[in-house]
PDB file of C-alpha atoms in Angstrom:
ATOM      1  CA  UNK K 243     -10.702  32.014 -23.474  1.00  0.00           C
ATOM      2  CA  UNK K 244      -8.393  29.490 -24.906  1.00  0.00           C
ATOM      3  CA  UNK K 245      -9.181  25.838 -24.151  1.00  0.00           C
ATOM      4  CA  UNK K 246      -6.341  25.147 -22.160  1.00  0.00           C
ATOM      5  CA  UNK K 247      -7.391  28.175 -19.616  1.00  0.00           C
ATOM      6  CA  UNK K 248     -11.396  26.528 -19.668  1.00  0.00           C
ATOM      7  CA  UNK K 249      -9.955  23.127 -18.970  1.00  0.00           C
ATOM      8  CA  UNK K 250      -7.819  24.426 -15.994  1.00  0.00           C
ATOM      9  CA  UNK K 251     -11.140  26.145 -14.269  1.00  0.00           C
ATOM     10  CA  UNK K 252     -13.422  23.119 -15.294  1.00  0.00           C
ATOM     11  CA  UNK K 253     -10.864  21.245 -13.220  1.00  0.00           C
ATOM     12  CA  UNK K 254     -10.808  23.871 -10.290  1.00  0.00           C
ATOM     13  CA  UNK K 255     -14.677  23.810 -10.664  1.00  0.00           C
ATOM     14  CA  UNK K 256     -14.590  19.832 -10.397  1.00  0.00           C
ATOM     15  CA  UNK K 257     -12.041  19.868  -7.547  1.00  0.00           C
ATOM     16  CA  UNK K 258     -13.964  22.683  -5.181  1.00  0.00           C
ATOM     17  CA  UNK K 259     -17.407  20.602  -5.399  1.00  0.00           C
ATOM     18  CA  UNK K 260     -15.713  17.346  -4.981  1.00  0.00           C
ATOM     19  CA  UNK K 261     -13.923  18.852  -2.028  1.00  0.00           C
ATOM     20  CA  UNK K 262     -10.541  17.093  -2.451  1.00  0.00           C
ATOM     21  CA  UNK K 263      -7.705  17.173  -4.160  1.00  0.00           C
ATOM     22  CA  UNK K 264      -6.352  14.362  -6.287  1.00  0.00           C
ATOM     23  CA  UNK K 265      -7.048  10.854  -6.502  1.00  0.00           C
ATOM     24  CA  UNK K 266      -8.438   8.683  -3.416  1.00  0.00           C
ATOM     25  CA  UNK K 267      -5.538   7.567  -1.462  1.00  0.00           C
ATOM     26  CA  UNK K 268      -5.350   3.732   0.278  1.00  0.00           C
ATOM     27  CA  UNK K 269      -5.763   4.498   3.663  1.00  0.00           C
ATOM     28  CA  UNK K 270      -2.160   2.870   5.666  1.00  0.00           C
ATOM     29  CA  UNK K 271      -3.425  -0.532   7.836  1.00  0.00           C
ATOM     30  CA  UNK K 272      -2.019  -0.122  11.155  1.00  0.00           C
ATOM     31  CA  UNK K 273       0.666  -1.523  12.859  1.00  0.00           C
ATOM     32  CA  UNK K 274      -1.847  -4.291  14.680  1.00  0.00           C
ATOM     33  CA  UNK K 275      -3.502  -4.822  11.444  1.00  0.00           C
ATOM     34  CA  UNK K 276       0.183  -5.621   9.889  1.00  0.00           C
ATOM     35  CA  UNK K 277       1.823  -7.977  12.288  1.00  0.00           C
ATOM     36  CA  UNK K 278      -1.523  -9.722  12.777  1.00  0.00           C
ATOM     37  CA  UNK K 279      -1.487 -10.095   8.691  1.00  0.00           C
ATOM     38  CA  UNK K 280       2.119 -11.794   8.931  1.00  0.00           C
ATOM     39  CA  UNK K 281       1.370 -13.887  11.611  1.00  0.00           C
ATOM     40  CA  UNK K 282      -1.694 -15.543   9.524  1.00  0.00           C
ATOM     41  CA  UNK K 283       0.639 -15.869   6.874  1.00  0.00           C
ATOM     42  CA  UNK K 284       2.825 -17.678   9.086  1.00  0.00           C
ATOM     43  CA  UNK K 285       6.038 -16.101   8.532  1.00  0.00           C
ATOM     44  CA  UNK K 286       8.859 -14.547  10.622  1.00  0.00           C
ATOM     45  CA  UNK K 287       9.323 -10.457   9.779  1.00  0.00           C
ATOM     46  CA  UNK K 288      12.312 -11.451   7.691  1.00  0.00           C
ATOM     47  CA  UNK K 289      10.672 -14.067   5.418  1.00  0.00           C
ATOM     48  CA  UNK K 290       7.463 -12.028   4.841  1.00  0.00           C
ATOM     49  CA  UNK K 291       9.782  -8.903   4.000  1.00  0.00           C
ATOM     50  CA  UNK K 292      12.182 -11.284   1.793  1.00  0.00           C
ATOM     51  CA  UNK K 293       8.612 -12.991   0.349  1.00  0.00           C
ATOM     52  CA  UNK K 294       6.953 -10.085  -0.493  1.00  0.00           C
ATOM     53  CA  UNK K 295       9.854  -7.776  -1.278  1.00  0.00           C
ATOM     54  CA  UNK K 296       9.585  -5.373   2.121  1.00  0.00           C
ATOM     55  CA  UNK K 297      12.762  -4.106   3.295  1.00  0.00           C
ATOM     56  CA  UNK K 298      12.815  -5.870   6.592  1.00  0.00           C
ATOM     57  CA  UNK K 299      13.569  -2.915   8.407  1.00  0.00           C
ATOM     58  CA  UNK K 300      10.385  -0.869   7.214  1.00  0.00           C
ATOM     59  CA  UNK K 301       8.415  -3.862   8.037  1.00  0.00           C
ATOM     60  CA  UNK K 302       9.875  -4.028  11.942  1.00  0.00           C
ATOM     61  CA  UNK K 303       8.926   0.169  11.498  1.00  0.00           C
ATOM     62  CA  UNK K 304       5.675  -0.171  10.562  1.00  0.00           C
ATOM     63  CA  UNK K 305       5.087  -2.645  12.945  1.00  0.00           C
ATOM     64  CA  UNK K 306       6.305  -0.987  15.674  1.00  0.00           C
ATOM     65  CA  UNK K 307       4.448   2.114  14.732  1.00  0.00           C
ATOM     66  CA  UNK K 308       7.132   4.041  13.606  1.00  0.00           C
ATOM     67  CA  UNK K 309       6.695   4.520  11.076  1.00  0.00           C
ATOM     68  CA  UNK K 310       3.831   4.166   8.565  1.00  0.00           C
ATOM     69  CA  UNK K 311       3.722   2.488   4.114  1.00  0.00           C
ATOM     70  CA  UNK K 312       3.296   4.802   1.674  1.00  0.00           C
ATOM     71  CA  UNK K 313       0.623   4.219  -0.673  1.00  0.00           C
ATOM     72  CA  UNK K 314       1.774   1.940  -2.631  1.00  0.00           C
ATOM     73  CA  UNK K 315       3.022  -0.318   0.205  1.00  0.00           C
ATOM     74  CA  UNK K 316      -0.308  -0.097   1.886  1.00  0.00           C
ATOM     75  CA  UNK K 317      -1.844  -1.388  -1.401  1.00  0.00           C
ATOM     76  CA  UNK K 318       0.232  -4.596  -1.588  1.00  0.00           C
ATOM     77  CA  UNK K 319      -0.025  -5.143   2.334  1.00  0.00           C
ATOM     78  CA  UNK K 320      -3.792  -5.219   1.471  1.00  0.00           C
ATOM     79  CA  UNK K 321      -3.883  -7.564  -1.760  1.00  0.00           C
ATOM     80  CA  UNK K 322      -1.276  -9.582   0.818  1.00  0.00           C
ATOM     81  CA  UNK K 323      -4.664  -9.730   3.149  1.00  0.00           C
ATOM     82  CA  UNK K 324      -7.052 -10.581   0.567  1.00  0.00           C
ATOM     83  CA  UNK K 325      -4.808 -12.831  -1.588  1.00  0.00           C
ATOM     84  CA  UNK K 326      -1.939 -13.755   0.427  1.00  0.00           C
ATOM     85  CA  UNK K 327      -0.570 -17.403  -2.250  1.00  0.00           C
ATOM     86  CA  UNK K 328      -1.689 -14.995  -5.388  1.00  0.00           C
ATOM     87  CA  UNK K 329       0.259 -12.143  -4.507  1.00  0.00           C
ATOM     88  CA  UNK K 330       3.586 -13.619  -3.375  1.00  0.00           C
ATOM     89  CA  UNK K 331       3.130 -16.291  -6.937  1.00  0.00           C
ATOM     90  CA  UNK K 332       3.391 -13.035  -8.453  1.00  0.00           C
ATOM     91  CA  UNK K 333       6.164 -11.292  -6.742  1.00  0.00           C
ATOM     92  CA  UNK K 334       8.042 -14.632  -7.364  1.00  0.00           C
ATOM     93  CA  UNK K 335       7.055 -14.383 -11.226  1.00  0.00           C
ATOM     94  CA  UNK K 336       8.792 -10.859 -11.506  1.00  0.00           C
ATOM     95  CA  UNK K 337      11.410 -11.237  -9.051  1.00  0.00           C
ATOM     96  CA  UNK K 338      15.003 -10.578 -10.021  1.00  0.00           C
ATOM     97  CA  UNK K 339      17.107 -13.668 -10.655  1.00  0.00           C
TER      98      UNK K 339
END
């Protein structure tokens, strides 16, 4: 058996027990959980899309249920929760100028 072949049903092997396929994924806050977030920031849909770099209409979708973020969206909307000043410091750092 060449090790390529072992490595593939190791990896089948892994995946059956574990009973999933692929990495954990961030679970999408919902649409509540999103407006209530901008509201605590304190900042119309507009300048919490334009702060955090959200396309204004996904925000008003996701808000409005829908629509829901993709992964990666629902990971910044939750570092926005936990770390609102942090995380917009660093979307300012690597904005385009």
């Amino acid at each position: 058996m060449s090790g390529l072949t072992q490595g593939l049903e190791e990896t089948l092997r892994y995946i059956e027990r574990d009973g999933r396929r692929g990495p954990p994924r961030w679970s999408a806050p919902t649409p509540e959980q999103i407006k209530k977030l901008r509201q605590r920031v304190r900042l119309s849909q507009d300048a919490f899309a334009e702060s955090y770099g959200f396309s204004v209409v996904s925000l008003r979708k996701w808000e409005q249920g829908r629509a829901v973020p993709e992964q990666t969206a629902s990971l910044l909307l939750r570092m926005i929760a936990a770390q609102p000043r942090t995380v917009r410091n660093l979307v300012d750092a690597v904005r385009p100028r």
